[in-house]
Short mmCIF file of C-alpha atoms in Angstrom, two decimals:
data_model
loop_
_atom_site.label_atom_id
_atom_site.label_comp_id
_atom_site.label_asym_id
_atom_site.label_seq_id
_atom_site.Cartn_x
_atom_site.Cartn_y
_atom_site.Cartn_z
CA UNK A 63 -18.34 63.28 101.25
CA UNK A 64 -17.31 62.76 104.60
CA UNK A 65 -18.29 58.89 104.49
CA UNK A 66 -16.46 58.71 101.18
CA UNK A 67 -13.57 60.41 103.47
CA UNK A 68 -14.04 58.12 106.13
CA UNK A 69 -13.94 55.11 103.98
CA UNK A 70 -10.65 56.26 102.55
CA UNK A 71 -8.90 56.84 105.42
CA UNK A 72 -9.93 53.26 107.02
CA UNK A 73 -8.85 51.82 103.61
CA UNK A 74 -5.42 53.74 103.36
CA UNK A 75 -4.49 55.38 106.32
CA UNK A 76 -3.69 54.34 110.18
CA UNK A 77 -5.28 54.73 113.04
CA UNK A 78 -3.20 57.37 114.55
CA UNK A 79 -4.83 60.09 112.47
CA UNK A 80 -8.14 59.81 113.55
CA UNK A 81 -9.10 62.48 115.93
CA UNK A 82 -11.69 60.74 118.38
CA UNK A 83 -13.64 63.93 119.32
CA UNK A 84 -14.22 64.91 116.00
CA UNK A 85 -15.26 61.19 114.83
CA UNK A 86 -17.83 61.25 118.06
CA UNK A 87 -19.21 64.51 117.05
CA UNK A 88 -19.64 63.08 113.52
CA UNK A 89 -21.59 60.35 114.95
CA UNK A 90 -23.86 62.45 116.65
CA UNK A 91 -24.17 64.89 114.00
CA UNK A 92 -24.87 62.23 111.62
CA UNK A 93 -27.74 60.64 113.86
CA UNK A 94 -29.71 64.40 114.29
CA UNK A 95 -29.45 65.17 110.68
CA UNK A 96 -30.59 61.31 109.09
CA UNK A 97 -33.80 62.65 111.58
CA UNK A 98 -33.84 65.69 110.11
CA UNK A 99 -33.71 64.39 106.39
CA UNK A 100 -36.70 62.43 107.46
CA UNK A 101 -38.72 65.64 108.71
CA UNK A 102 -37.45 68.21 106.20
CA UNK A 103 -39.84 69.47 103.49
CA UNK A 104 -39.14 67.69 100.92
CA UNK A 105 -37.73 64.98 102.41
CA UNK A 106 -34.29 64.20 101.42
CA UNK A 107 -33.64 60.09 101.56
CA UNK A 108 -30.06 60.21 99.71
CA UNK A 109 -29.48 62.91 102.20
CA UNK A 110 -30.39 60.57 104.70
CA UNK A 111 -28.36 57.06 103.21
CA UNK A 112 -25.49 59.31 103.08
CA UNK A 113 -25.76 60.09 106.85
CA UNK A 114 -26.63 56.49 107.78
CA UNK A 115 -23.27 55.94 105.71
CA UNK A 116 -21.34 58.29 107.68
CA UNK A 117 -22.53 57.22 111.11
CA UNK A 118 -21.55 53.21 109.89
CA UNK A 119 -18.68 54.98 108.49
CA UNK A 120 -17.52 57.00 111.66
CA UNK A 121 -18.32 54.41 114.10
CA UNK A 122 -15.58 52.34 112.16
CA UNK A 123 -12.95 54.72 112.81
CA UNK A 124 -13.60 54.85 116.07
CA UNK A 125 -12.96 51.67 116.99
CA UNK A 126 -9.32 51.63 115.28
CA UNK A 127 -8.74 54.77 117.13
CA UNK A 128 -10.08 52.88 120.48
CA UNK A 129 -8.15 49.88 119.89
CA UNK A 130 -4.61 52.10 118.23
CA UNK A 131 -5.24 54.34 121.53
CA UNK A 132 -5.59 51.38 124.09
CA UNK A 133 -2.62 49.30 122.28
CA UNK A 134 -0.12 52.18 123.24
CA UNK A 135 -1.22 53.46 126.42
CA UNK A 136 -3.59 56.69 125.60
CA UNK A 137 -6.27 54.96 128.11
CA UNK A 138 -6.48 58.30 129.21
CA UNK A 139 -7.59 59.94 125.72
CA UNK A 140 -10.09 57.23 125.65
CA UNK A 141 -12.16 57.75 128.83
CA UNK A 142 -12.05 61.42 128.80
CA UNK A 143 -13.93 61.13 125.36
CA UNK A 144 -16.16 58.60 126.90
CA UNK A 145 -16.99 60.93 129.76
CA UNK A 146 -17.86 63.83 127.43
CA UNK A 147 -19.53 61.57 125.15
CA UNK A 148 -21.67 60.59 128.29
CA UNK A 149 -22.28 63.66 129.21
CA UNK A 150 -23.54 64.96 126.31
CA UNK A 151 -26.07 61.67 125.40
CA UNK A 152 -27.58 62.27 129.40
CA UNK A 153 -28.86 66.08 128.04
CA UNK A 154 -29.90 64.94 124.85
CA UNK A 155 -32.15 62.23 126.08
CA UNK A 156 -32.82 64.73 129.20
CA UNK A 157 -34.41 67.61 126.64
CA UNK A 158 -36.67 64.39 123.96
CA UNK A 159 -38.37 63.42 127.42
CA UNK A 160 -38.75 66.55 128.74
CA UNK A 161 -38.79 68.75 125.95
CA UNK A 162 -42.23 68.12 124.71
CA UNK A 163 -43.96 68.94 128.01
CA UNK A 164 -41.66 72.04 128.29
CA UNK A 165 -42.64 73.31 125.24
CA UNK A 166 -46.32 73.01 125.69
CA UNK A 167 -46.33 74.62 128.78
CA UNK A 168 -44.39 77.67 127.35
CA UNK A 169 -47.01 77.96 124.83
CA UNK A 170 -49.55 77.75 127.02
CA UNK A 171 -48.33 80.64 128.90
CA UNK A 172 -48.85 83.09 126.47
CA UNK A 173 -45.55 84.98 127.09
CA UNK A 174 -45.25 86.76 123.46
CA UNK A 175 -42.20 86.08 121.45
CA UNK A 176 -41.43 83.28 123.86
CA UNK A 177 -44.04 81.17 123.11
CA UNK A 178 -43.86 82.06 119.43
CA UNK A 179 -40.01 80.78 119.23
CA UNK A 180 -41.16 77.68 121.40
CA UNK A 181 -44.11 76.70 119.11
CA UNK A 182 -42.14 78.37 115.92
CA UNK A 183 -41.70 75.41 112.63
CA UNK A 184 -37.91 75.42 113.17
CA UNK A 185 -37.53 76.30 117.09
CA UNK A 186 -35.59 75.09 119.71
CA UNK A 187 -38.11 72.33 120.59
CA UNK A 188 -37.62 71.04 117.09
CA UNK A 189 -34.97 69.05 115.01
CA UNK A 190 -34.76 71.66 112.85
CA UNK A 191 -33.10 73.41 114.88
CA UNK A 192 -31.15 71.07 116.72
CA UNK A 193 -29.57 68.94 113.59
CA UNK A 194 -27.94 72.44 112.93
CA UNK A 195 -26.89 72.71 116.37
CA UNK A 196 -25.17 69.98 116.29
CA UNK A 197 -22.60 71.61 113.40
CA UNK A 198 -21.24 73.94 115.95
CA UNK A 199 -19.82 71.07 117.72
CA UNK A 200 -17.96 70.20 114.72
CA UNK A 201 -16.55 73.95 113.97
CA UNK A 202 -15.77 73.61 117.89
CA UNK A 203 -13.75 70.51 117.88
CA UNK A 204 -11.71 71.59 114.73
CA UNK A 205 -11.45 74.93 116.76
CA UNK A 206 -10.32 73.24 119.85
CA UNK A 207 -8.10 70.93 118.32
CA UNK A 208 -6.62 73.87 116.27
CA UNK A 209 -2.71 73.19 117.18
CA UNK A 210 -3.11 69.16 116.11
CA UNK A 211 -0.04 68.95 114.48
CA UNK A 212 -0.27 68.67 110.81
CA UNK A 213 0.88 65.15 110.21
CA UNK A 214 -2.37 63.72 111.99
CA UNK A 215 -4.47 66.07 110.06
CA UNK A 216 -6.44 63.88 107.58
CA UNK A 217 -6.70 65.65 104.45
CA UNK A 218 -9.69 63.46 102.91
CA UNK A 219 -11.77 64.49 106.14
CA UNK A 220 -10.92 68.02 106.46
CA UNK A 221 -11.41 68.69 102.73
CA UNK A 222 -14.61 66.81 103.53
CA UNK A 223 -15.91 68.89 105.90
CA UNK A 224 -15.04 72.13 104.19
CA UNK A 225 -17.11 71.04 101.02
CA UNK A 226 -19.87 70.44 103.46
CA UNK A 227 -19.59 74.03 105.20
CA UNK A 228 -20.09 75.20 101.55
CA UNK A 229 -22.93 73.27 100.12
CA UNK A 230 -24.94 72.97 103.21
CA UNK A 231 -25.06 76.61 103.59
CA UNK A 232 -26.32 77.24 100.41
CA UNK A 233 -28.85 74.43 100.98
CA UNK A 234 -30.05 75.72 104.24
CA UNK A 235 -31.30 78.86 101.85
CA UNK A 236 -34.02 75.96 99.49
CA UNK A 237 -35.68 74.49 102.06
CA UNK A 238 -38.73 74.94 103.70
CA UNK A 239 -38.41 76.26 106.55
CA UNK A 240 -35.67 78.10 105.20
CA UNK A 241 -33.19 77.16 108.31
CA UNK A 242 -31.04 80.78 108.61
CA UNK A 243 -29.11 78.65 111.60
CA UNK A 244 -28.41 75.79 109.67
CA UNK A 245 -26.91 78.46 106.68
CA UNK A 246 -24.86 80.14 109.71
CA UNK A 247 -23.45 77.30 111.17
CA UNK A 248 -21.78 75.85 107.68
CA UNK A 249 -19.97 79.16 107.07
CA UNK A 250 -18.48 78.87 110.55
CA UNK A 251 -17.81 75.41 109.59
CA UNK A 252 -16.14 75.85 106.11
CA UNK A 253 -13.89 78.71 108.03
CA UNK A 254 -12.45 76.42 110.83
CA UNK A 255 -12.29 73.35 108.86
CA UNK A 256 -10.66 75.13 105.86
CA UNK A 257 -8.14 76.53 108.05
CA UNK A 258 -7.49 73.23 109.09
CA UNK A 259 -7.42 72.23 105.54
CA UNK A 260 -5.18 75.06 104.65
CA UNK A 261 -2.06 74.22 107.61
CA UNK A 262 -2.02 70.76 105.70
CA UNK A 263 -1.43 71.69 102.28
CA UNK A 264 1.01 74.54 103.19
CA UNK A 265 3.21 72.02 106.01
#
């Protein structure tokens, strides 16, 4: 749905309601869960198309938000998302070099429930955990972006995203591992994306 959303809003809508946080944490999120779909028992390829969709999908709207934001002076807007975007690509590829030796040496160890979470099917070592993760930056940028006024909310995306908090937590519940953090993080997404959803239809 949110590629679907994506596509619409390229198709029928300007650039000036694309919010370029939320379309770089859509990338990323996109990216960790077409992994996921991969490792996930059984292994969901239309789950994983429709990521690869999204990511094609998102990248798109980033660039007419680059190029809208650059055209009238909002340099600014651009390189402080570039600088967080940065920042946040340096951990990631920080903890997939490091994380593997980290994780064997913590199970090595012996230390109890520590090395049980570190060796556990769907621990923080694993992207079972970490596609998940990656949800909470969405609830976070619709809750830091929570006084965007109205008229640059995009309906398509935001009903989009609240869909997703509602399906995906039920789907967290069928699969094996059961993912109890994946479940979590769509109700906290369906609540901040729905009240987003909700200041649109009432402006």
């Amino acid at each position: 749905t949110m590629s679907i959303a994506a596509i619409s809003d390229a198709v029928s809508k300007g650039p000036e309601v694309i919010s370029l946080p939320m379309t770089s944490v859509l990338v990323l999120y996109s990216s960790l869960f077409l992994r996921w779909s991969f490792a996930v028992k059984p292994q969901n390829l239309f789950l994983g198309a429709c990521h690869f969709t999204n990511i094609c999908a998102q990248l798109n709207q980033g660039r007419r938000a680059i190029e809208y934001k650059l055209e009238n002076n909002l340099r600014n807007e651009v390189d402080d998302t570039a600088q967080k975007v940065g920042v946040v690509v340096a951990v990631m590829g920080g903890a997939i070099l490091g994380g593997p030796a980290v994780q064997a040496g913590l199970v090595r160890q012996n230390l109890g429930r520590v090395s049980a979470i570190a060796a556990a099917d769907a621990g923080p070592f694993t992207i079972h955990f970490w596609a998940p993760m990656s949800k909470w930056l969405l609830s976070g940028a619709s809750l830091l972006d929570y006084k965007r006024p109205t008229d640059k909310i995009s309906i398509s995306q935001y009903s989009s995203l609240t869909l997703c908090g509602v399906v995906h937590s039920w789907y967290a519940l069928l699969v094996t591992p059961v993912n109890y953090m994946l479940c979590s993080v769509n109700v906290a997404l369906l609540l901040s994306s729905g009240w987003h959803l909700g200041r649109k239809i009432h402006a």
